[in-house]
């Protein structure tokens, strides 16, 4: 247990340093209140210690929890994230009225223990509530954001009785900075609990362990599924509650990967032509919304970040995104679109062929993408994966097998010429008696490849005497035993 004197030394740079690495490239953001307005600024991670030491602690100040590729905290610019968190508005809960920060922390720790939730690495008193943080033993790259989102959502849902803010789930979230005042209460934000690991440092969790502990289904039971769509028929809008978490996990991951593929495509092409910018922006934003990494409230902010990425000087027309905004609202309300006897999200879920034709993606470009590929290329990748699996399992390629078979045939015939019996030869070369009989009956002038493939020499006709493979040896029917 960390003592009160030790917690007092846990300053803003110390707390932030548990999930931010000042030696990495990237940016963090500070949101600072100036009267009735708030101003956000982003800084390089390498300057974090200097910046945090210059913060005016009398102002309401919030710090981004994740790290970003560009100087803003839009989720499309996420670089990595090193923790899970929950913003607990305990001051809204009847059970928490009149309790001290230490008593609030004790209640949260007890609840986590009772519910089987891993103990938070840190508990920070925000001035009115608590910020619970679970540090990871490494950072997750942006590719893992859909998995992180699933775990984060479920964690916040499980802490609802502790006052967890349901809106504080996204990776772009900012939380109050340690040692700054909360002007609504006049109290100072400070660390109230540190759960130490065996090394004496705040405990860190393996992300896979947290997924297993928090999610209703273990990660390894989730299979990646590709959405397939029938030809468009009459569309019917259905109302209903949105089914969240693992049920739609694979779909969210696919949407996030497609967003990455469109960004990769622009990089491969050296940018996006002027007449194609709106098309790129529309589809990138659609997949971002479909991934669950953002929502309709933040949509236009994310759109602005994506537009700057396409062209910093481009002023796009937000009116062209109104249809997408309406679909995002319907998606969040749990509505479904029905056609072909199936239900789909109101947002667009195109086939790969549609995207390939729309963006005119060449075969060479597809080879460098992850998900937006043709069915032929998908089969090619599947064949390569299976071939790699066979090689890893010790299955040799055809040329190696034929070469080994020819070598054994020659060895068997040489031993037969020395007068050895079939059984003696089989024991000597480690083959079956039937296989040795086949070796001895084979024409030494014919190549092993012709014999194995079953093609007659000098013709393209298939040999009626097919080759069988038994116990790793090739022989012809009637070869003896």
PDB file of N, CA and C in Angstrom, residues 269 279 351-362 366 372 374:
ATOM      1  N   UNK A 269      -0.325   6.352 -53.721  1.00  0.00           N
ATOM      2  CA  UNK A 269      -0.517   7.187 -54.904  1.00  0.00           C
ATOM      3  C   UNK A 269       0.108   8.571 -54.768  1.00  0.00           C
ATOM      4  N   UNK A 279     -14.775  12.151 -52.192  1.00  0.00           N
ATOM      5  CA  UNK A 279     -15.065  10.716 -52.188  1.00  0.00           C
ATOM      6  C   UNK A 279     -14.258  10.006 -51.104  1.00  0.00           C
ATOM      7  N   UNK A 351     -19.315  -3.962 -50.598  1.00  0.00           N
ATOM      8  CA  UNK A 351     -18.445  -5.091 -50.890  1.00  0.00           C
ATOM      9  C   UNK A 351     -17.081  -4.579 -51.311  1.00  0.00           C
ATOM     10  N   UNK A 352     -16.096  -5.472 -51.224  1.00  0.00           N
ATOM     11  CA  UNK A 352     -14.760  -5.097 -51.675  1.00  0.00           C
ATOM     12  C   UNK A 352     -14.750  -4.731 -53.152  1.00  0.00           C
ATOM     13  N   UNK A 353     -15.491  -5.483 -53.973  1.00  0.00           N
ATOM     14  CA  UNK A 353     -15.521  -5.194 -55.406  1.00  0.00           C
ATOM     15  C   UNK A 353     -16.031  -3.786 -55.670  1.00  0.00           C
ATOM     16  N   UNK A 354     -17.001  -3.343 -54.871  1.00  0.00           N
ATOM     17  CA  UNK A 354     -17.524  -1.985 -55.025  1.00  0.00           C
ATOM     18  C   UNK A 354     -16.433  -0.958 -54.769  1.00  0.00           C
ATOM     19  N   UNK A 355     -15.681  -1.147 -53.697  1.00  0.00           N
ATOM     20  CA  UNK A 355     -14.608  -0.204 -53.363  1.00  0.00           C
ATOM     21  C   UNK A 355     -13.489  -0.249 -54.400  1.00  0.00           C
ATOM     22  N   UNK A 356     -13.174  -1.448 -54.875  1.00  0.00           N
ATOM     23  CA  UNK A 356     -12.105  -1.587 -55.871  1.00  0.00           C
ATOM     24  C   UNK A 356     -12.473  -0.838 -57.148  1.00  0.00           C
ATOM     25  N   UNK A 357     -13.714  -0.967 -57.567  1.00  0.00           N
ATOM     26  CA  UNK A 357     -14.161  -0.261 -58.770  1.00  0.00           C
ATOM     27  C   UNK A 357     -14.285   1.238 -58.528  1.00  0.00           C
ATOM     28  N   UNK A 358     -14.784   1.602 -57.363  1.00  0.00           N
ATOM     29  CA  UNK A 358     -14.992   3.016 -57.038  1.00  0.00           C
ATOM     30  C   UNK A 358     -13.678   3.788 -57.002  1.00  0.00           C
ATOM     31  N   UNK A 359     -12.658   3.181 -56.405  1.00  0.00           N
ATOM     32  CA  UNK A 359     -11.364   3.858 -56.271  1.00  0.00           C
ATOM     33  C   UNK A 359     -10.347   3.390 -57.320  1.00  0.00           C
ATOM     34  N   UNK A 360     -10.800   2.503 -58.222  1.00  0.00           N
ATOM     35  CA  UNK A 360      -9.938   2.013 -59.311  1.00  0.00           C
ATOM     36  C   UNK A 360      -8.614   1.490 -58.745  1.00  0.00           C
ATOM     37  N   UNK A 361      -8.725   0.530 -57.841  1.00  0.00           N
ATOM     38  CA  UNK A 361      -7.552  -0.002 -57.151  1.00  0.00           C
ATOM     39  C   UNK A 361      -6.946  -1.127 -57.982  1.00  0.00           C
ATOM     40  N   UNK A 362      -5.698  -0.982 -58.341  1.00  0.00           N
ATOM     41  CA  UNK A 362      -5.020  -1.970 -59.178  1.00  0.00           C
ATOM     42  C   UNK A 362      -4.623  -3.198 -58.358  1.00  0.00           C
ATOM     43  N   UNK A 366      -3.561  -3.519 -54.445  1.00  0.00           N
ATOM     44  CA  UNK A 366      -4.248  -4.450 -53.545  1.00  0.00           C
ATOM     45  C   UNK A 366      -3.260  -5.305 -52.758  1.00  0.00           C
ATOM     46  N   UNK A 372      -9.172  -4.519 -48.494  1.00  0.00           N
ATOM     47  CA  UNK A 372      -9.839  -4.167 -49.751  1.00  0.00           C
ATOM     48  C   UNK A 372      -9.112  -4.866 -50.898  1.00  0.00           C
ATOM     49  N   UNK A 374      -9.568  -8.174 -54.068  1.00  0.00           N
ATOM     50  CA  UNK A 374     -10.499  -8.961 -54.862  1.00  0.00           C
ATOM     51  C   UNK A 374     -10.592 -10.386 -54.327  1.00  0.00           C
TER      52      UNK A 374
END
